[in-house]
Short mmCIF file of C-alpha atoms in Angstrom, two decimals:
data_model
loop_
_atom_site.label_atom_id
_atom_site.label_comp_id
_atom_site.label_asym_id
_atom_site.label_seq_id
_atom_site.Cartn_x
_atom_site.Cartn_y
_atom_site.Cartn_z
CA MET A 1 0.04 0.10 -0.25
CA HIS A 2 1.15 3.59 -0.76
CA PHE A 3 1.53 6.20 1.60
CA PHE A 4 0.09 8.77 -0.45
CA SER A 5 -2.16 8.73 -3.72
CA ASN A 6 0.18 10.17 -6.47
CA GLU A 7 3.54 8.91 -8.10
CA ILE A 8 6.54 10.78 -9.21
CA THR A 9 5.86 11.26 -13.00
CA LEU A 10 7.83 13.34 -15.46
CA ASP A 11 4.67 15.39 -16.23
CA LYS A 12 4.42 16.47 -12.77
CA LYS A 13 8.10 17.92 -12.99
CA GLU A 14 6.55 21.71 -13.39
CA GLU A 15 3.94 21.41 -10.69
CA LEU A 16 6.12 19.80 -8.10
CA GLY A 17 9.05 22.45 -8.98
CA ASN A 18 6.88 25.44 -7.19
CA PHE A 19 7.34 23.77 -4.04
CA LEU A 20 10.63 21.95 -4.44
CA ASN A 21 12.25 25.05 -6.16
CA ARG A 22 10.83 27.84 -3.94
CA TYR A 23 11.57 27.01 -0.80
CA PRO A 24 15.45 26.91 0.13
CA HIS A 25 15.39 23.22 2.08
CA GLU A 26 18.81 22.92 0.21
CA THR A 27 18.70 18.91 0.68
CA SER A 28 20.03 17.23 -2.59
CA GLY A 29 16.69 14.50 -1.85
CA LEU A 30 14.27 17.16 -2.48
CA THR A 31 14.93 17.70 -6.10
CA PHE A 32 13.08 16.66 -8.83
CA THR A 33 15.93 14.57 -10.33
CA SER A 34 16.42 12.80 -7.27
CA LEU A 35 13.09 12.00 -6.41
CA TYR A 36 12.60 11.05 -10.14
CA MET A 37 15.45 8.93 -10.28
CA TRP A 38 14.80 6.91 -6.65
CA ARG A 39 10.81 6.89 -7.00
CA LYS A 40 10.46 3.19 -7.60
CA SER A 41 13.54 1.93 -5.41
CA ASN A 42 11.54 4.04 -2.85
CA GLN A 43 8.10 3.81 -3.66
CA PHE A 44 8.09 7.61 -3.40
CA THR A 45 4.84 9.04 -3.44
CA TYR A 46 2.99 12.23 -2.94
CA GLU A 47 -0.03 14.98 -1.80
CA ILE A 48 -0.34 18.13 -1.65
CA ILE A 49 -2.36 19.28 1.41
CA ASP A 50 -3.36 22.54 2.07
CA ASP A 51 -0.74 24.33 -0.09
CA PHE A 52 2.19 22.26 1.31
CA LEU A 53 4.01 19.28 -0.43
CA CYS A 54 3.68 16.21 1.32
CA VAL A 55 6.22 13.17 0.03
CA ALA A 56 6.57 9.75 1.65
CA ALA A 57 8.46 7.03 0.94
CA ARG A 58 9.23 3.53 1.97
CA SER A 59 12.80 1.99 2.00
CA ASN A 60 14.02 -1.33 3.77
CA PHE A 61 17.77 -0.16 2.97
CA GLU A 62 18.60 -0.15 7.01
CA GLY A 63 16.97 -3.87 7.50
CA PHE A 64 13.73 -2.53 8.45
CA GLU A 65 10.98 -3.86 6.46
CA GLU A 66 8.73 -1.70 4.46
CA GLU A 67 9.76 1.32 7.09
CA PRO A 68 7.71 3.76 5.94
CA PHE A 69 8.71 7.83 6.13
CA VAL A 70 7.72 11.32 5.09
CA PHE A 71 10.19 14.32 3.84
CA PRO A 72 10.21 17.71 5.24
CA LEU A 73 6.67 19.63 4.36
CA LEU A 74 7.44 21.97 1.76
CA PRO A 75 5.10 25.02 1.10
CA LEU A 76 3.99 26.82 -2.09
CA ASN A 77 6.01 29.14 -3.28
CA GLY A 78 8.17 29.07 -0.70
CA GLU A 79 5.38 30.85 1.47
CA CYS A 80 5.11 29.01 4.72
CA ASP A 81 1.77 29.50 6.55
CA ALA A 82 1.65 27.73 10.36
CA ALA A 83 -1.56 26.81 10.41
CA LYS A 84 -1.54 25.31 7.06
CA MET A 85 1.66 23.62 7.69
CA LYS A 86 -0.21 22.29 11.29
CA ASP A 87 -3.18 20.99 9.45
CA ALA A 88 -1.40 18.92 6.77
CA MET A 89 1.14 17.35 9.80
CA GLY A 90 -2.56 16.36 11.27
CA VAL A 91 -3.02 14.44 7.77
CA ILE A 92 0.39 12.84 8.08
CA PHE A 93 -0.09 11.82 11.67
CA ASP A 94 -3.24 9.86 10.83
CA ARG A 95 -2.03 8.11 7.95
CA PHE A 96 1.04 6.68 9.87
CA ARG A 97 -1.63 5.67 12.56
CA GLU A 98 -3.86 4.01 9.62
CA LEU A 99 -0.81 2.14 8.55
CA GLY A 100 -0.05 1.17 12.01
CA LYS A 101 3.66 2.84 11.74
CA PRO A 102 5.72 4.87 13.66
CA TYR A 103 6.18 8.35 12.62
CA VAL A 104 9.21 8.93 10.82
CA MET A 105 10.13 12.24 9.18
CA ARG A 106 14.00 12.04 7.63
CA LEU A 107 16.50 14.44 5.63
CA ILE A 108 15.57 17.21 7.74
CA PRO A 109 18.32 19.86 6.92
CA SER A 110 19.09 21.62 10.27
CA HIS A 111 18.05 25.02 9.44
CA MET A 112 14.41 23.20 8.96
CA ILE A 113 13.92 21.79 12.34
CA LYS A 114 13.17 25.13 13.81
CA HIS A 115 9.91 25.08 12.16
CA TYR A 116 8.48 21.93 13.57
CA GLN A 117 10.05 22.86 17.15
CA GLU A 118 7.64 25.89 16.82
CA LEU A 119 4.81 24.25 15.31
CA MET A 120 4.34 21.33 18.17
CA PRO A 121 7.21 22.02 21.24
CA GLY A 122 7.99 19.07 22.82
CA LYS A 123 6.34 16.74 19.97
CA PHE A 124 9.20 15.59 18.48
CA LEU A 125 12.94 14.30 18.91
CA PHE A 126 15.25 14.58 16.67
CA LEU A 127 18.18 12.75 15.98
CA GLU A 128 21.44 13.48 13.56
CA ASP A 129 21.41 11.53 10.68
CA ARG A 130 25.40 12.02 9.55
CA ALA A 131 25.37 9.61 7.09
CA ASN A 132 22.82 11.43 5.42
CA HIS A 133 24.43 15.05 5.67
CA ASP A 134 25.22 16.43 2.24
CA TYR A 135 28.62 17.59 1.26
CA VAL A 136 28.88 21.18 -0.67
CA TYR A 137 31.59 22.79 -2.69
CA LYS A 138 32.26 26.01 -4.85
CA VAL A 139 31.84 25.13 -8.49
CA ASP A 140 34.73 27.35 -9.26
CA ASP A 141 37.07 25.28 -6.80
CA LEU A 142 36.96 21.88 -8.06
CA ALA A 143 36.93 22.83 -11.78
CA ASN A 144 39.95 25.22 -10.81
CA LEU A 145 41.65 23.02 -8.47
CA SER A 146 43.93 25.96 -7.77
CA GLY A 147 45.72 25.95 -4.46
CA ARG A 148 47.68 23.89 -1.82
CA ARG A 149 44.48 22.22 -1.15
CA PHE A 150 44.06 20.71 -3.88
CA HIS A 151 47.44 20.15 -5.07
CA GLY A 152 47.27 16.27 -4.85
CA LYS A 153 43.88 16.62 -6.87
CA LYS A 154 45.83 18.41 -9.71
CA ASN A 155 48.72 16.25 -9.76
CA HIS A 156 46.20 13.02 -10.28
CA VAL A 157 44.72 14.87 -13.43
CA ASN A 158 48.19 16.07 -14.55
CA LYS A 159 49.18 12.60 -14.50
CA PHE A 160 45.77 11.69 -16.56
CA ASN A 161 46.11 14.20 -18.95
CA LYS A 162 49.92 13.71 -19.85
CA GLU A 163 49.72 9.98 -19.64
CA LEU A 164 46.77 9.86 -22.26
CA GLU A 165 47.09 12.82 -24.31
CA GLY A 166 45.84 12.26 -27.72
CA ARG A 167 43.40 9.48 -26.82
CA TYR A 168 40.82 11.24 -24.31
CA GLU A 169 38.26 13.34 -25.08
CA VAL A 170 35.49 15.31 -22.73
CA ILE A 171 32.28 15.29 -24.14
CA PRO A 172 28.31 16.08 -22.81
CA MET A 173 26.73 13.51 -21.09
CA SER A 174 23.98 12.92 -22.66
CA ALA A 175 20.81 10.46 -23.04
CA ASP A 176 22.83 9.14 -26.44
CA LEU A 177 25.24 7.78 -23.91
CA ALA A 178 22.79 5.66 -22.13
CA ASP A 179 23.80 2.17 -23.51
CA GLU A 180 27.45 2.65 -23.26
CA ALA A 181 27.06 4.18 -19.51
CA ILE A 182 25.11 1.13 -18.77
CA GLU A 183 28.03 -1.15 -19.89
CA LEU A 184 30.65 0.89 -18.35
CA LEU A 185 28.70 0.50 -14.96
CA THR A 186 28.39 -3.12 -15.39
CA TYR A 187 32.40 -3.51 -16.07
CA ILE A 188 32.79 -1.42 -13.41
CA ASP A 189 30.75 -2.88 -10.66
CA GLY A 190 31.95 -6.70 -11.88
CA LYS A 191 35.16 -5.91 -10.43
CA LYS A 192 34.02 -4.93 -7.08
CA ASP A 193 34.22 -7.00 -4.20
CA VAL A 194 31.29 -5.64 -1.96
CA GLU A 195 28.10 -6.81 -0.30
CA GLY A 196 25.23 -6.17 1.84
CA PHE A 197 24.00 -2.48 1.51
CA GLU A 198 26.66 -1.39 -0.94
CA ALA A 199 25.94 -4.56 -2.81
CA SER A 200 22.03 -3.45 -2.81
CA MET A 201 23.09 -0.15 -3.93
CA LEU A 202 25.07 -1.02 -7.01
CA GLY A 203 21.77 -2.98 -8.42
CA GLU A 204 19.74 -0.16 -7.71
CA GLU A 205 22.01 2.05 -9.50
CA ALA A 206 22.18 -0.09 -12.95
CA MET A 207 18.21 0.14 -12.73
CA ILE A 208 18.26 3.55 -12.13
CA LEU A 209 20.44 4.60 -14.97
CA LYS A 210 18.42 2.26 -17.71
CA ASP A 211 15.40 4.05 -15.99
CA THR A 212 16.53 8.08 -16.21
CA LEU A 213 19.23 8.36 -19.03
CA PRO A 214 16.39 8.21 -21.51
CA HIS A 215 14.76 11.44 -20.23
CA PHE A 216 18.01 13.25 -19.52
CA ASP A 217 17.24 15.91 -21.71
CA GLU A 218 13.45 16.06 -19.76
CA LEU A 219 14.94 15.85 -16.83
CA GLY A 220 16.87 18.98 -17.07
CA MET A 221 20.46 17.42 -16.30
CA GLU A 222 23.46 18.17 -17.40
CA GLY A 223 27.21 16.53 -17.05
CA ALA A 224 30.26 15.46 -18.66
CA ALA A 225 31.65 12.12 -19.81
CA ILE A 226 35.15 11.00 -21.14
CA ARG A 227 35.94 8.50 -24.21
CA ILE A 228 39.26 6.85 -24.10
CA ASP A 229 40.41 5.34 -27.41
CA GLY A 230 36.75 6.08 -28.80
CA LYS A 231 35.07 4.06 -25.48
CA LEU A 232 33.37 5.53 -22.63
CA GLU A 233 35.48 5.11 -19.42
CA ALA A 234 33.57 8.07 -17.30
CA TYR A 235 30.91 10.18 -16.69
CA ALA A 236 29.18 12.36 -14.15
CA PHE A 237 25.56 14.16 -13.70
CA GLY A 238 23.35 15.62 -12.02
CA GLY A 239 20.61 18.42 -12.04
CA PRO A 240 19.40 21.55 -10.22
CA LEU A 241 18.77 22.38 -6.72
CA GLY A 242 17.11 25.44 -6.53
CA ASP A 243 18.95 28.64 -8.92
CA ASN A 244 22.58 28.80 -7.83
CA THR A 245 23.44 24.82 -6.91
CA ILE A 246 23.70 21.43 -8.83
CA VAL A 247 23.27 18.34 -7.30
CA GLU A 248 25.80 15.54 -8.62
CA HIS A 249 23.73 12.52 -8.44
CA ILE A 250 26.40 9.63 -10.31
CA GLU A 251 29.58 9.80 -10.93
CA LYS A 252 31.31 6.58 -12.55
CA GLY A 253 34.65 6.10 -14.16
CA ASN A 254 37.07 3.14 -15.24
CA ILE A 255 39.96 2.92 -12.33
CA ASP A 256 41.96 0.87 -14.83
CA TYR A 257 42.86 4.52 -15.74
CA PRO A 258 44.27 6.29 -12.50
CA GLY A 259 43.42 9.20 -12.04
CA ILE A 260 40.05 9.11 -13.63
CA TYR A 261 37.58 10.03 -11.27
CA GLN A 262 39.94 13.26 -10.62
CA LYS A 263 39.38 14.02 -13.78
CA ILE A 264 35.54 13.52 -14.36
CA ASN A 265 34.94 15.48 -11.03
CA GLN A 266 36.81 17.97 -12.78
CA GLU A 267 35.23 18.41 -16.08
CA PHE A 268 31.85 17.87 -14.42
CA CYS A 269 32.27 21.10 -13.00
CA LYS A 270 33.98 22.78 -15.87
CA ALA A 271 30.68 21.68 -17.69
CA VAL A 272 28.75 23.78 -14.73
CA GLN A 273 30.96 26.68 -14.15
CA GLY A 274 29.06 30.06 -14.45
CA LYS A 275 25.65 28.34 -14.30
CA TYR A 276 25.96 27.30 -10.96
CA GLU A 277 28.10 28.52 -7.99
CA PHE A 278 27.88 25.15 -5.91
CA VAL A 279 27.78 21.87 -6.50
CA ASN A 280 26.05 19.32 -4.11
CA ARG A 281 27.70 15.74 -4.25
CA GLU A 282 25.04 14.49 -1.69
CA GLU A 283 25.66 11.96 1.26
CA ASP A 284 28.10 9.07 1.82
CA MET A 285 25.46 6.53 3.29
CA GLY A 286 28.01 6.22 6.20
CA LEU A 287 29.95 4.42 3.77
CA GLU A 288 34.04 4.87 4.98
CA GLY A 289 35.43 5.08 1.14
CA LEU A 290 32.85 7.28 0.23
CA ARG A 291 33.26 9.82 3.30
CA LYS A 292 36.95 10.08 2.88
CA ALA A 293 36.97 10.43 -1.08
CA LYS A 294 34.35 13.26 -0.41
CA THR A 295 35.59 15.09 2.65
CA SER A 296 39.24 15.17 0.64
CA TYR A 297 37.60 17.61 -1.91
CA LYS A 298 37.64 19.94 1.32
CA PRO A 299 33.55 20.86 1.31
CA CYS A 300 32.93 24.17 1.79
CA ARG A 301 29.90 23.20 3.92
CA MET A 302 27.70 20.54 5.15
CA ILE A 303 24.08 20.30 5.09
CA GLU A 304 23.17 18.32 8.46
CA LYS A 305 20.33 16.72 8.38
CA SER A 306 18.04 14.57 11.45
CA ILE A 307 15.83 12.17 11.83
CA ALA A 308 12.38 13.25 13.64
CA MET A 309 10.11 10.78 15.74
CA LEU A 310 7.47 11.36 18.23
CA ALA A 311 8.95 12.24 21.68
CA ASP A 312 6.83 9.50 23.47
CA ASP A 313 7.97 6.77 20.61
CA LYS A 314 10.49 4.94 22.57
CA GLU A 315 10.51 1.91 20.14
CA ALA A 316 11.23 4.35 17.59
CA ILE A 317 13.82 6.44 19.00
CA ALA A 318 15.84 3.10 20.10
CA ARG A 319 15.74 1.97 16.41
CA TYR A 320 16.79 5.05 15.03
CA SER A 321 19.66 5.65 17.72
CA ASP A 322 21.13 2.29 16.73
CA LEU A 323 21.97 3.90 13.59
CA GLY A 324 24.49 6.29 14.95
#
């Protein structure tokens, strides 16, 4: 059973944009491209209640069977009416009760917590969700790799450029590259020795690429790709978050070519340089390798997120406290 009645579809992009793009929530999970990409995996559904966009999902990535949650509520045209928000929250509470599930709200950026504290004082308990903090960087920093901070990254890129001079070309990422992108992903994943959550994520990515790339232009995505000896060996792409930030959703490279990840990261940022000031490279999902890689690029800030549940729901509090 879906939490709400409406599914995320391409023809809803403009309608949902009046909520997703007008309020400065700053979180990568609340962009249309992200919701569309993960709509099947997380069973995203939504309703518009009293001029608030209410998005719900179901996830078992952390071992909870069909555990529903809602995202932070977003107001129409960015205009937050406290009375309407309270009414929308009441509908959501009722829905959780109907399903017999604990109330859980996830991916709440720290600057939005105050809305819920002021709306219903003492009603919620908030727990930090470190695995889902977003990493934000200045596009110019990652495009130029200037200064001592990026000396190591620049060396990797320079070595790549020198060793493959005349053999590689950088091209825009597009829907035309869908089949090659999936072929490269299959090769990359075939060389990895992972299990559990990380293995499930790899499988999800393959399905997402097959589903998403044919609609690259319709979704308003942008990106870069690298061919070596005529064969696609790296690509990165993402979609907009407000007016001055782009979210990099996918970044893949064939590590048979040292420095290729540093190179494709730089080329992605070059491709959007001048159009966006910041790039949000999403979260690390609690994976040590991803955390190390994303930290190494010196984020200018983090979008810290929390999980909210009812303050008197001891079972839910204990469950989500264990995630840390």
